PDB file of C-alpha atoms in Angstrom:
ATOM      1  CA  UNK A   1       0.000   0.000   0.000  1.00  0.00           C
ATOM      2  CA  UNK A   2       2.772   2.435   0.962  1.00  0.00           C
ATOM      3  CA  UNK A   3       4.701   1.581  -2.220  1.00  0.00           C
ATOM      4  CA  UNK A   4       1.591   2.325  -4.293  1.00  0.00           C
ATOM      5  CA  UNK A   5       1.125   5.709  -2.601  1.00  0.00           C
ATOM      6  CA  UNK A   6       4.766   6.574  -3.198  1.00  0.00           C
ATOM      7  CA  UNK A   7       4.472   5.698  -6.882  1.00  0.00           C
ATOM      8  CA  UNK A   8       1.259   7.719  -7.122  1.00  0.00           C
ATOM      9  CA  UNK A   9       2.921  10.740  -5.519  1.00  0.00           C
ATOM     10  CA  UNK A  10       5.853  10.465  -7.931  1.00  0.00           C
ATOM     11  CA  UNK A  11       3.495  10.371 -10.913  1.00  0.00           C
ATOM     12  CA  UNK A  12       1.521  13.332  -9.582  1.00  0.00           C
ATOM     13  CA  UNK A  13       4.703  15.347  -8.974  1.00  0.00           C
ATOM     14  CA  UNK A  14       5.688  14.630 -12.571  1.00  0.00           C
ATOM     15  CA  UNK A  15       2.325  15.938 -13.769  1.00  0.00           C
ATOM     16  CA  UNK A  16       2.568  19.048 -11.595  1.00  0.00           C
ATOM     17  CA  UNK A  17       6.062  19.836 -12.859  1.00  0.00           C
ATOM     18  CA  UNK A  18       5.012  19.150 -16.456  1.00  0.00           C
ATOM     19  CA  UNK A  19       2.103  21.566 -16.261  1.00  0.00           C
ATOM     20  CA  UNK A  20       4.209  24.230 -14.587  1.00  0.00           C
ATOM     21  CA  UNK A  21       7.414  23.881 -16.605  1.00  0.00           C
ATOM     22  CA  UNK A  22       6.016  22.995 -20.031  1.00  0.00           C
ATOM     23  CA  UNK A  23       2.829  25.064 -20.148  1.00  0.00           C
ATOM     24  CA  UNK A  24       3.515  27.719 -17.514  1.00  0.00           C
ATOM     25  CA  UNK A  25       7.125  28.481 -18.464  1.00  0.00           C
ATOM     26  CA  UNK A  26       7.877  26.695 -21.762  1.00  0.00           C
ATOM     27  CA  UNK A  27       4.948  27.967 -23.811  1.00  0.00           C
ATOM     28  CA  UNK A  28       5.455  31.626 -22.781  1.00  0.00           C
ATOM     29  CA  UNK A  29       9.162  31.300 -23.629  1.00  0.00           C
ATOM     30  CA  UNK A  30       8.263  29.792 -26.996  1.00  0.00           C
ATOM     31  CA  UNK A  31       5.808  32.633 -27.663  1.00  0.00           C
ATOM     32  CA  UNK A  32       8.506  35.146 -26.764  1.00  0.00           C
ATOM     33  CA  UNK A  33      11.060  33.469 -29.025  1.00  0.00           C
ATOM     34  CA  UNK A  34       8.606  33.315 -31.932  1.00  0.00           C
ATOM     35  CA  UNK A  35       7.835  37.028 -31.513  1.00  0.00           C
ATOM     36  CA  UNK A  36      11.514  37.980 -31.280  1.00  0.00           C
ATOM     37  CA  UNK A  37      11.376  38.986 -27.624  1.00  0.00           C
ATOM     38  CA  UNK A  38      14.674  38.426 -25.787  1.00  0.00           C
ATOM     39  CA  UNK A  39      14.583  35.420 -23.449  1.00  0.00           C
ATOM     40  CA  UNK A  40      15.634  37.536 -20.472  1.00  0.00           C
ATOM     41  CA  UNK A  41      12.766  39.952 -21.088  1.00  0.00           C
ATOM     42  CA  UNK A  42      10.305  37.082 -21.415  1.00  0.00           C
ATOM     43  CA  UNK A  43      11.590  35.411 -18.244  1.00  0.00           C
ATOM     44  CA  UNK A  44      11.425  38.646 -16.269  1.00  0.00           C
ATOM     45  CA  UNK A  45       7.889  39.204 -17.498  1.00  0.00           C
ATOM     46  CA  UNK A  46       6.900  35.640 -16.533  1.00  0.00           C
ATOM     47  CA  UNK A  47       8.359  36.304 -13.080  1.00  0.00           C
ATOM     48  CA  UNK A  48       6.407  39.545 -12.838  1.00  0.00           C
ATOM     49  CA  UNK A  49       3.245  37.698 -13.809  1.00  0.00           C
ATOM     50  CA  UNK A  50       3.917  35.054 -11.158  1.00  0.00           C
ATOM     51  CA  UNK A  51       4.239  37.705  -8.461  1.00  0.00           C
ATOM     52  CA  UNK A  52       1.814  40.417  -9.573  1.00  0.00           C
ATOM     53  CA  UNK A  53      -0.682  38.300 -11.530  1.00  0.00           C
ATOM     54  CA  UNK A  54      -2.948  40.535 -13.676  1.00  0.00           C
ATOM     55  CA  UNK A  55      -1.191  43.649 -12.385  1.00  0.00           C
ATOM     56  CA  UNK A  56       1.887  42.569 -14.367  1.00  0.00           C
ATOM     57  CA  UNK A  57       0.244  43.615 -17.637  1.00  0.00           C
ATOM     58  CA  UNK A  58       1.423  47.248 -17.351  1.00  0.00           C
ATOM     59  CA  UNK A  59       4.970  45.942 -16.861  1.00  0.00           C
ATOM     60  CA  UNK A  60       4.691  44.282 -20.261  1.00  0.00           C
ATOM     61  CA  UNK A  61       3.652  47.642 -21.696  1.00  0.00           C
ATOM     62  CA  UNK A  62       6.630  49.301 -19.963  1.00  0.00           C
ATOM     63  CA  UNK A  63       8.900  46.639 -21.510  1.00  0.00           C
ATOM     64  CA  UNK A  64       7.554  47.797 -24.906  1.00  0.00           C
ATOM     65  CA  UNK A  65       5.950  44.439 -25.622  1.00  0.00           C
ATOM     66  CA  UNK A  66       3.007  44.231 -27.965  1.00  0.00           C
ATOM     67  CA  UNK A  67      -0.221  44.069 -25.907  1.00  0.00           C
ATOM     68  CA  UNK A  68      -1.221  40.830 -27.647  1.00  0.00           C
ATOM     69  CA  UNK A  69       2.163  39.307 -26.788  1.00  0.00           C
ATOM     70  CA  UNK A  70       1.652  40.391 -23.173  1.00  0.00           C
ATOM     71  CA  UNK A  71      -1.741  38.687 -23.108  1.00  0.00           C
ATOM     72  CA  UNK A  72      -0.467  35.534 -24.829  1.00  0.00           C
ATOM     73  CA  UNK A  73       2.431  35.149 -22.391  1.00  0.00           C
ATOM     74  CA  UNK A  74       0.239  35.856 -19.367  1.00  0.00           C
ATOM     75  CA  UNK A  75      -2.540  33.495 -20.461  1.00  0.00           C
ATOM     76  CA  UNK A  76      -0.208  30.592 -21.200  1.00  0.00           C
ATOM     77  CA  UNK A  77       1.441  31.100 -17.807  1.00  0.00           C
ATOM     78  CA  UNK A  78      -2.016  31.203 -16.213  1.00  0.00           C
ATOM     79  CA  UNK A  79      -3.071  27.918 -17.819  1.00  0.00           C
ATOM     80  CA  UNK A  80       0.120  26.222 -16.654  1.00  0.00           C
ATOM     81  CA  UNK A  81      -0.164  27.443 -13.080  1.00  0.00           C
ATOM     82  CA  UNK A  82      -3.902  26.682 -12.780  1.00  0.00           C
ATOM     83  CA  UNK A  83      -3.431  23.145 -14.097  1.00  0.00           C
ATOM     84  CA  UNK A  84      -0.435  22.602 -11.786  1.00  0.00           C
ATOM     85  CA  UNK A  85      -2.384  23.815  -8.743  1.00  0.00           C
ATOM     86  CA  UNK A  86      -5.353  21.614  -9.649  1.00  0.00           C
ATOM     87  CA  UNK A  87      -3.044  18.620  -9.935  1.00  0.00           C
ATOM     88  CA  UNK A  88      -1.427  19.483  -6.600  1.00  0.00           C
ATOM     89  CA  UNK A  89      -4.791  19.432  -4.848  1.00  0.00           C
ATOM     90  CA  UNK A  90      -5.732  16.245  -6.659  1.00  0.00           C
ATOM     91  CA  UNK A  91      -2.582  14.705  -5.202  1.00  0.00           C
ATOM     92  CA  UNK A  92      -3.735  15.674  -1.707  1.00  0.00           C
ATOM     93  CA  UNK A  93      -7.096  14.018  -2.299  1.00  0.00           C
ATOM     94  CA  UNK A  94      -5.554  10.841  -3.710  1.00  0.00           C
ATOM     95  CA  UNK A  95      -2.917  10.373  -1.022  1.00  0.00           C
ATOM     96  CA  UNK A  96      -4.554  11.591   2.184  1.00  0.00           C
ATOM     97  CA  UNK A  97      -7.427   9.675   3.746  1.00  0.00           C
ATOM     98  CA  UNK A  98      -8.223  12.649   5.949  1.00  0.00           C
ATOM     99  CA  UNK A  99      -8.516  15.028   2.980  1.00  0.00           C
ATOM    100  CA  UNK A 100     -10.535  12.442   1.085  1.00  0.00           C
ATOM    101  CA  UNK A 101     -13.026  12.132   3.963  1.00  0.00           C
ATOM    102  CA  UNK A 102     -13.279  15.901   4.236  1.00  0.00           C
ATOM    103  CA  UNK A 103     -14.017  16.170   0.502  1.00  0.00           C
ATOM    104  CA  UNK A 104     -16.690  13.483   0.808  1.00  0.00           C
ATOM    105  CA  UNK A 105     -18.434  15.558   3.480  1.00  0.00           C
ATOM    106  CA  UNK A 106     -18.325  18.624   1.263  1.00  0.00           C
ATOM    107  CA  UNK A 107     -19.635  16.566  -1.651  1.00  0.00           C
ATOM    108  CA  UNK A 108     -22.604  15.458   0.470  1.00  0.00           C
ATOM    109  CA  UNK A 109     -23.375  19.055   1.448  1.00  0.00           C
ATOM    110  CA  UNK A 110     -23.108  20.149  -2.183  1.00  0.00           C
ATOM    111  CA  UNK A 111     -25.871  17.683  -3.112  1.00  0.00           C
ATOM    112  CA  UNK A 112     -28.325  20.114  -1.511  1.00  0.00           C
ATOM    113  CA  UNK A 113     -27.144  22.873  -3.850  1.00  0.00           C
ATOM    114  CA  UNK A 114     -27.145  21.306  -7.310  1.00  0.00           C
ATOM    115  CA  UNK A 115     -27.160  24.642  -9.141  1.00  0.00           C
ATOM    116  CA  UNK A 116     -24.021  25.743  -7.280  1.00  0.00           C
ATOM    117  CA  UNK A 117     -22.399  22.434  -8.146  1.00  0.00           C
ATOM    118  CA  UNK A 118     -23.490  22.631 -11.785  1.00  0.00           C
ATOM    119  CA  UNK A 119     -22.840  26.323 -12.511  1.00  0.00           C
ATOM    120  CA  UNK A 120     -20.327  27.223  -9.818  1.00  0.00           C
ATOM    121  CA  UNK A 121     -17.351  26.999 -12.148  1.00  0.00           C
ATOM    122  CA  UNK A 122     -18.612  30.100 -13.972  1.00  0.00           C
ATOM    123  CA  UNK A 123     -18.001  32.106 -10.802  1.00  0.00           C
ATOM    124  CA  UNK A 124     -14.279  31.432 -11.242  1.00  0.00           C
ATOM    125  CA  UNK A 125     -14.334  34.324 -13.732  1.00  0.00           C
ATOM    126  CA  UNK A 126     -15.174  36.691 -10.881  1.00  0.00           C
ATOM    127  CA  UNK A 127     -13.166  34.970  -8.148  1.00  0.00           C
ATOM    128  CA  UNK A 128     -10.018  35.334 -10.275  1.00  0.00           C
ATOM    129  CA  UNK A 129     -10.388  39.129  -9.974  1.00  0.00           C
ATOM    130  CA  UNK A 130     -10.292  39.174  -6.159  1.00  0.00           C
ATOM    131  CA  UNK A 131      -6.954  40.541  -4.913  1.00  0.00           C
ATOM    132  CA  UNK A 132      -5.129  37.998  -2.803  1.00  0.00           C
ATOM    133  CA  UNK A 133      -7.064  35.079  -4.271  1.00  0.00           C
ATOM    134  CA  UNK A 134      -6.722  35.595  -7.998  1.00  0.00           C
ATOM    135  CA  UNK A 135      -4.916  33.024 -10.035  1.00  0.00           C
ATOM    136  CA  UNK A 136      -3.624  30.925  -7.136  1.00  0.00           C
ATOM    137  CA  UNK A 137      -6.657  30.746  -4.850  1.00  0.00           C
ATOM    138  CA  UNK A 138      -9.369  30.191  -7.436  1.00  0.00           C
ATOM    139  CA  UNK A 139      -8.283  26.610  -8.292  1.00  0.00           C
ATOM    140  CA  UNK A 140      -8.300  25.829  -4.558  1.00  0.00           C
ATOM    141  CA  UNK A 141     -11.849  27.125  -4.160  1.00  0.00           C
ATOM    142  CA  UNK A 142     -12.986  25.216  -7.249  1.00  0.00           C
ATOM    143  CA  UNK A 143     -11.333  22.043  -5.950  1.00  0.00           C
ATOM    144  CA  UNK A 144     -12.863  22.337  -2.477  1.00  0.00           C
ATOM    145  CA  UNK A 145     -16.326  22.902  -3.931  1.00  0.00           C
ATOM    146  CA  UNK A 146     -15.776  20.002  -6.351  1.00  0.00           C
ATOM    147  CA  UNK A 147     -16.411  22.010  -9.509  1.00  0.00           C
ATOM    148  CA  UNK A 148     -15.502  20.531 -12.888  1.00  0.00           C
ATOM    149  CA  UNK A 149     -11.724  20.806 -13.376  1.00  0.00           C
ATOM    150  CA  UNK A 150     -11.698  21.751 -17.040  1.00  0.00           C
ATOM    151  CA  UNK A 151     -14.517  24.275 -16.717  1.00  0.00           C
ATOM    152  CA  UNK A 152     -13.022  25.890 -13.640  1.00  0.00           C
ATOM    153  CA  UNK A 153      -9.610  26.136 -15.334  1.00  0.00           C
ATOM    154  CA  UNK A 154     -11.135  27.737 -18.430  1.00  0.00           C
ATOM    155  CA  UNK A 155     -13.248  30.174 -16.417  1.00  0.00           C
ATOM    156  CA  UNK A 156     -10.346  31.049 -14.097  1.00  0.00           C
ATOM    157  CA  UNK A 157      -8.087  31.838 -17.038  1.00  0.00           C
ATOM    158  CA  UNK A 158     -10.929  33.774 -18.698  1.00  0.00           C
ATOM    159  CA  UNK A 159     -11.260  35.920 -15.577  1.00  0.00           C
ATOM    160  CA  UNK A 160      -7.488  36.377 -15.499  1.00  0.00           C
ATOM    161  CA  UNK A 161      -7.537  37.329 -19.197  1.00  0.00           C
ATOM    162  CA  UNK A 162     -10.239  39.951 -18.619  1.00  0.00           C
ATOM    163  CA  UNK A 163      -8.406  41.405 -15.613  1.00  0.00           C
ATOM    164  CA  UNK A 164      -5.141  41.502 -17.593  1.00  0.00           C
ATOM    165  CA  UNK A 165      -6.877  43.088 -20.568  1.00  0.00           C
ATOM    166  CA  UNK A 166      -8.313  45.789 -18.315  1.00  0.00           C
ATOM    167  CA  UNK A 167      -4.841  46.470 -16.901  1.00  0.00           C
ATOM    168  CA  UNK A 168      -3.409  46.773 -20.428  1.00  0.00           C
ATOM    169  CA  UNK A 169      -6.166  49.189 -21.448  1.00  0.00           C
ATOM    170  CA  UNK A 170      -5.465  51.284 -18.349  1.00  0.00           C
ATOM    171  CA  UNK A 171      -1.696  51.173 -18.976  1.00  0.00           C
ATOM    172  CA  UNK A 172      -2.082  52.085 -22.654  1.00  0.00           C
ATOM    173  CA  UNK A 173      -4.429  54.925 -21.711  1.00  0.00           C
ATOM    174  CA  UNK A 174      -1.961  56.213 -19.134  1.00  0.00           C
ATOM    175  CA  UNK A 175       0.860  55.976 -21.688  1.00  0.00           C
ATOM    176  CA  UNK A 176      -1.135  58.126 -24.128  1.00  0.00           C
ATOM    177  CA  UNK A 177      -1.864  60.729 -21.451  1.00  0.00           C
ATOM    178  CA  UNK A 178       1.749  61.016 -20.350  1.00  0.00           C
TER     179      UNK A 178
END
């Protein structure tokens, strides 16, 4: 039993790292390379996105990146990080009996609120805008409430996209004024 759990954890860690490194870091780097953006600029922008989330969009404008390149890099990073976080929580559920029991209790309570269970993932669009929760907390909320993984990932990234787009519009407007 313990050997099986260890193997499962190793597989899950591989998935988490794959999502983070390939989609969250690799795809944005590839986008940057294809658009002729220096690797150091792309990496610094990815780091800014990791720390500042949607508020990093104006930094992309300050780095003189095309707004569409800024969005493409930010969105691919967002997909990678959301999928990695979802997989991390899935690992907790698969390897911890205590977490699994806790999720079962939540699942039973959610049966009383079918509409929240069915349409709750849409709220990830709005939850992704909340400062302090944003891109990192929304997958946790979706996981706890047992919302569909794919839908919650898509809606979380959609919310992140809209927040980033708003920040670019504000940054571009400020650049025109000054």
